[in-house]
Coordinates of C-alpha atoms and ligand atoms in Angstrom, one line a residue:
X13 CA -7.3 16.2 -16.0
X14 CA -9.8 15.0 -13.1
X15 CA -8.5 11.4 -13.0
X16 CA -7.4 9.7 -10.2
X17 CA -4.6 7.0 -10.8
X18 CA -3.9 4.1 -8.5
X19 CA -1.3 1.4 -9.4
X20 CA -0.5 -1.6 -7.9
X21 CA 3.2 -2.4 -8.9
X22 CA 4.3 -5.9 -9.1
X23 CA 7.2 -6.0 -6.7
X24 CA 7.6 -9.4 -6.1
X25 CA 7.0 -10.5 -2.7
X26 CA 6.5 -6.8 -1.6
X27 CA 3.9 -4.0 -1.9
X28 CA 4.3 -0.8 -3.3
X29 CA 1.1 1.6 -4.5
X30 CA 1.2 4.5 -6.5
X31 CA -1.3 7.4 -6.3
X32 CA -1.4 10.3 -8.6
X33 CA -4.2 12.4 -7.6
X34 CA -6.5 14.6 -9.8
X35 CA -4.1 17.6 -9.1
X36 CA -1.2 15.7 -10.0
X37 CA 0.2 15.0 -6.5
X38 CA 2.3 11.4 -6.2
X39 CA 2.1 9.6 -3.4
X40 CA 3.4 6.2 -2.5
X41 CA 2.5 3.7 -0.1
X42 CA 5.2 1.2 0.6
X43 CA 8.3 1.0 -1.3
X44 CA 8.7 -2.5 -2.0
X45 CA 10.7 -3.3 -5.6
X46 CA 12.1 -6.1 -7.6
X47 CA 15.7 -6.7 -6.2
X48 CA 17.0 -6.0 -9.7
X49 CA 15.2 -3.5 -11.4
X50 CA 14.5 0.0 -9.3
X51 CA 10.6 0.8 -8.7
X52 CA 11.8 4.2 -7.9
X53 CA 14.1 4.6 -11.3
X54 CA 10.7 3.3 -13.2
X55 CA 8.4 5.8 -11.6
X56 CA 11.4 8.8 -12.4
X57 CA 11.7 7.3 -16.0
X58 CA 7.8 7.1 -16.6
X59 CA 6.4 10.2 -14.6
X60 CA 9.6 12.6 -13.8
X61 CA 10.6 12.7 -17.2
X62 CA 13.7 10.9 -16.5
X63 CA 15.0 13.3 -13.6
X64 CA 14.7 13.1 -9.8
X65 CA 11.9 15.0 -8.1
X66 CA 10.2 14.9 -4.7
X67 CA 6.9 12.9 -3.6
X68 CA 4.1 14.6 -2.2
X69 CA 4.1 11.8 0.1
X70 CA 5.3 8.6 1.5
X71 CA 3.3 6.4 3.4
X72 CA 5.0 3.4 5.0
X73 CA 2.4 0.8 6.6
X74 CA 5.1 -1.0 8.4
X75 CA 8.6 -1.1 8.3
X76 CA 9.4 -4.8 6.9
X77 CA 11.8 -4.8 4.2
X78 CA 9.4 -6.0 1.6
X79 CA 7.7 -2.7 2.2
X80 CA 10.7 -0.5 2.1
X81 CA 13.2 -2.0 0.1
X82 CA 14.2 0.8 -2.5
X83 CA 14.1 3.2 0.2
X84 CA 17.6 3.8 -0.5
X85 CA 17.1 4.9 -3.9
X86 CA 14.0 7.0 -3.0
X87 CA 15.8 9.3 -0.7
X88 CA 18.3 9.6 -3.7
X89 CA 15.8 10.8 -6.5
X90 CA 12.1 11.1 -4.8
X91 CA 12.7 12.6 -1.4
X92 CA 9.1 12.8 0.1
X93 CA 8.0 16.0 1.3
X94 CA 5.9 14.1 3.8
X95 CA 6.6 11.0 5.8
X96 CA 3.7 8.8 7.5
X97 CA 5.2 6.2 9.6
X98 CA 4.6 4.3 12.9
X99 CA 7.3 5.6 14.5
X100 CA 7.1 3.4 17.3
X101 CA 8.3 0.5 15.2
X102 CA 11.6 1.9 14.8
X103 CA 14.6 1.4 15.0
X104 CA 14.4 -1.7 13.0
X105 CA 17.3 -4.3 12.4
X106 CA 18.5 -5.7 8.9
X107 CA 17.1 -8.9 7.9
X108 CA 20.3 -10.3 7.1
X109 CA 23.9 -8.7 7.6
X110 CA 24.5 -7.9 3.9
X111 CA 25.6 -4.5 2.7
X112 CA 21.8 -4.1 1.0
X113 CA 19.9 -5.4 4.0
X114 CA 21.9 -3.1 6.2
X115 CA 22.0 0.1 4.4
X116 CA 17.9 -0.2 4.0
X117 CA 17.6 -0.8 7.8
X118 CA 20.1 2.5 8.3
X119 CA 18.3 4.6 5.7
X120 CA 15.1 3.6 7.2
X121 CA 15.8 4.3 11.0
X122 CA 18.0 7.6 9.7
X123 CA 14.5 8.5 7.6
X124 CA 12.5 8.1 10.9
X125 CA 14.4 10.2 13.0
X126 CA 15.0 12.6 10.3
X127 CA 11.0 13.7 9.8
X128 CA 10.7 14.3 13.3
X129 CA 9.1 17.9 12.9
X130 CA 5.2 18.1 12.8
X131 CA 3.4 17.8 9.4
X132 CA 2.5 21.1 7.9
X133 CA -1.1 21.3 7.3
X134 CA -0.5 22.8 3.9
X135 CA 1.1 19.6 2.7
X136 CA -1.1 17.4 4.8
X137 CA -2.5 14.9 2.2
X138 CA -5.5 13.9 4.8
X139 CA -7.1 17.2 3.8
X140 CA -9.2 16.6 0.4
X141 CA -8.3 20.3 -0.8
X142 CA -4.7 19.5 -1.2
X143 CA -5.3 16.6 -3.2
X144 CA -7.7 16.9 -5.9
X145 CA -10.7 16.3 -3.7
X146 CA -9.8 12.5 -2.8
X147 CA -10.4 11.6 0.9
X148 CA -7.3 10.1 2.3
X149 CA -8.0 8.4 5.8
X150 CA -4.7 6.4 7.6
X151 CA -6.2 4.5 10.5
X152 CA -3.0 3.5 12.5
X153 CA -2.4 0.5 14.1
X154 CA -3.7 -0.5 17.6
X155 CA -1.4 0.3 20.2
X156 CA -2.7 -2.4 22.6
X157 CA -1.6 -4.8 20.1
X158 CA 1.6 -3.8 19.0
X159 CA 4.4 -6.1 19.6
X160 CA 8.1 -5.1 18.4
X161 CA 8.8 -8.6 17.6
X162 CA 6.6 -8.8 14.9
X163 CA 6.5 -5.5 13.1
X164 CA 3.3 -6.5 10.9
X165 CA 1.3 -5.3 14.4
X166 CA 2.4 -1.9 13.2
X167 CA 0.6 -1.8 9.8
X168 CA -1.8 1.0 9.6
X169 CA -5.0 0.5 6.8
X170 CA -5.2 3.3 4.2
X171 CA -8.9 4.1 2.9
X172 CA -9.0 6.3 -0.3
X173 CA -12.1 7.3 -1.4
X174 CA -12.9 9.5 -4.9
X175 CA -16.3 10.2 -6.4
X176 CA -18.3 7.0 -4.8
X177 CA -15.3 4.7 -5.6
X178 CA -13.2 3.5 -2.6
X179 CA -9.8 1.7 -2.4
X180 CA -8.9 -0.5 1.3
X181 CA -5.0 -0.9 1.4
X182 CA -3.7 -2.6 4.1
X183 CA -0.2 -3.4 5.2
X184 CA 0.2 -6.9 6.9
X185 CA -2.1 -6.5 9.2
X186 CA -2.7 -9.4 11.4
X187 CA -5.5 -11.0 11.5
X188 CA -6.1 -10.3 15.4
X189 CA -5.7 -6.7 14.2
X190 CA -8.3 -6.5 11.8
X191 CA -10.9 -8.2 14.1
X192 CA -10.2 -6.0 17.3
X193 CA -10.7 -2.9 14.7
X194 CA -14.1 -4.3 13.3
X195 CA -15.2 -5.5 16.6
X196 CA -14.3 -1.9 18.3
X197 CA -15.1 0.1 15.4
X198 CA -11.6 1.7 15.6
X199 CA -11.4 5.1 14.2
X200 CA -14.8 4.5 12.6
X201 CA -13.5 1.9 10.2
X202 CA -16.6 -0.1 9.7
X203 CA -18.2 2.9 7.9
X204 CA -15.1 4.1 6.1
X205 CA -13.8 0.8 5.0
X206 CA -17.7 -0.4 4.3
X207 CA -18.6 -1.2 0.7
X208 CA -15.3 -0.7 -1.0
X209 CA -14.4 -0.9 -4.9
X210 CA -11.3 -2.6 -4.2
X211 CA -9.1 -4.1 -1.5
X212 CA -5.4 -4.6 -1.3
X213 CA -5.5 -7.9 0.8
X214 CA -3.7 -7.8 4.1
X215 CA -0.4 -9.7 4.2
X216 CA 0.0 -10.7 0.7
X217 CA -3.3 -12.5 0.6
X218 CA -2.2 -15.1 3.2
X219 CA -5.0 -17.3 4.0
X220 CA -3.9 -17.6 7.5
X221 CA -4.4 -14.0 8.2
X222 CA -7.6 -14.0 6.5
X223 CA -10.2 -11.9 8.9
X224 CA -13.8 -12.9 7.7
X225 CA -15.4 -10.2 9.7
X226 CA -13.1 -7.4 8.1
X227 CA -13.6 -8.9 4.8
X228 CA -17.3 -8.8 5.2
X229 CA -17.4 -5.2 6.0
X230 CA -14.9 -4.1 2.9
X231 CA -17.3 -6.1 0.8
X232 CA -15.1 -5.1 -2.2
X233 CA -16.1 -5.7 -6.0
X234 CA -12.0 -6.9 -6.4
X235 CA -9.4 -7.8 -4.1
X236 CA -5.9 -7.3 -5.4
X237 CA -3.2 -9.4 -4.0
X238 CA 0.3 -8.1 -4.3
X239 CA 2.6 -11.2 -4.4
X240 CA 4.7 -13.5 -6.6
X241 CA 5.3 -17.0 -6.2
X242 CA 6.1 -17.7 -2.8
X243 CA 6.0 -21.2 -0.5
X244 CA 3.6 -20.2 1.8
X245 CA 0.7 -19.2 -0.3
X246 CA -1.8 -20.9 -3.2
X247 CA -3.7 -18.8 -5.5
X248 CA -6.6 -21.1 -5.4
X249 CA -6.8 -20.8 -1.6
X250 CA -6.4 -17.1 -2.0
X251 CA -9.0 -16.7 -4.6
X252 CA -11.7 -18.8 -2.6
X253 CA -11.3 -16.8 0.6
X254 CA -11.2 -13.1 -0.9
X255 CA -14.5 -13.8 -3.2
X256 CA -16.2 -10.5 -3.1
X257 CA -18.8 -9.1 -5.2
X258 CA -16.8 -9.5 -8.4
X259 CA -16.5 -7.7 -12.2
X260 CA -16.4 -8.8 -15.8
X261 CA -13.0 -8.1 -17.0
X262 CA -12.3 -8.7 -20.8
X263 CA -15.4 -11.2 -20.9
X264 CA -14.1 -13.3 -17.8
X265 CA -15.8 -12.9 -13.8
X266 CA -12.8 -12.1 -12.0
X267 CA -12.9 -11.9 -7.9
X268 CA -9.0 -11.4 -7.4
X269 CA -6.2 -9.8 -9.0
X270 CA -2.8 -10.9 -8.4
X271 CA 0.4 -9.1 -9.3
X272 CA 2.1 -12.5 -10.0
X273 CA -0.5 -13.1 -12.8
X274 CA -1.8 -10.0 -13.8
X275 CA 1.3 -7.9 -13.4
X276 CA 1.1 -4.2 -12.4
X277 CA -2.4 -3.2 -12.1
X278 CA -3.7 0.2 -13.0
X279 CA -7.2 2.0 -11.8
X280 CA -8.3 5.0 -13.2
X281 CA -11.1 6.9 -12.1
X282 CA -12.7 9.5 -14.2
X283 CA -16.2 11.0 -15.2
X284 CA -17.9 8.6 -13.1
X285 CA -15.9 5.3 -14.1
X286 CA -13.3 3.1 -13.0
X287 CA -11.1 1.5 -15.7
X288 CA -8.7 -1.2 -14.7
X289 CA -5.6 -2.0 -17.1
X290 CA -2.7 -4.3 -16.7
X291 CA 0.7 -4.6 -17.8
X292 CA 2.7 -7.8 -17.6
X293 CA 5.8 -6.1 -18.7
X294 CA 8.4 -5.1 -16.1
X295 CA 6.4 -2.7 -14.0
Ligands
LIG301 ZN1 4.8 -7.8 3.2

């Protein structure tokens, strides 16, 4: 099956992107979850016949809780073969002193230490041969801008490209970091991120972190905002600033899709086409 599937799950105020490559590799970028329904349980039921399995890779853009909420469950049920994360951002502190928060931080810190071996090239998802011809580039955070008090500064940018379709996944990258990356053509980002199909908006689409130069470079057809109704964002503002090239979906011109309104958003790329479907049921 020559299909690449990319799913942006509706995980409240958090982020979880599921990539299923044409050769069946299962990769997650971040593992945010609804607080009352485990995303890992959903993935096991839907893609692993209800059983436990192992992920081919987990990429943690940065270890803020909304991006690693279901990590304890992931370790129990879908232990990843490869873990990409900004090692320097650890150890992390729990957000609050409750058992749930303490466990998340504890598991994340232990996981960071346990994956201290070099990644074997045979498992490396950044080699297209291993992932069905998908090009995956992980652009790490800018060392000069890192700040332990703000874990967002450790966010990476991930570029996925397959058969002419390009997805740019950001973490919660601050505006300054994105500006730096563009101005310095960091890791060749200006070419790699240029003219994308889909952008996963930085920092859940917060307009205060909107970086115009970055957005103009990415120039996406559609922007996905992973968010839920929280106080610091208004959807109108986000859809205005993240207005890319646009696409007609079901008779409507769309520029921004949000998990809060559209639910989980699924992109399937096969036979030179990219199809989009949304699902407002739970996950
Ligand atoms: Zn976040």
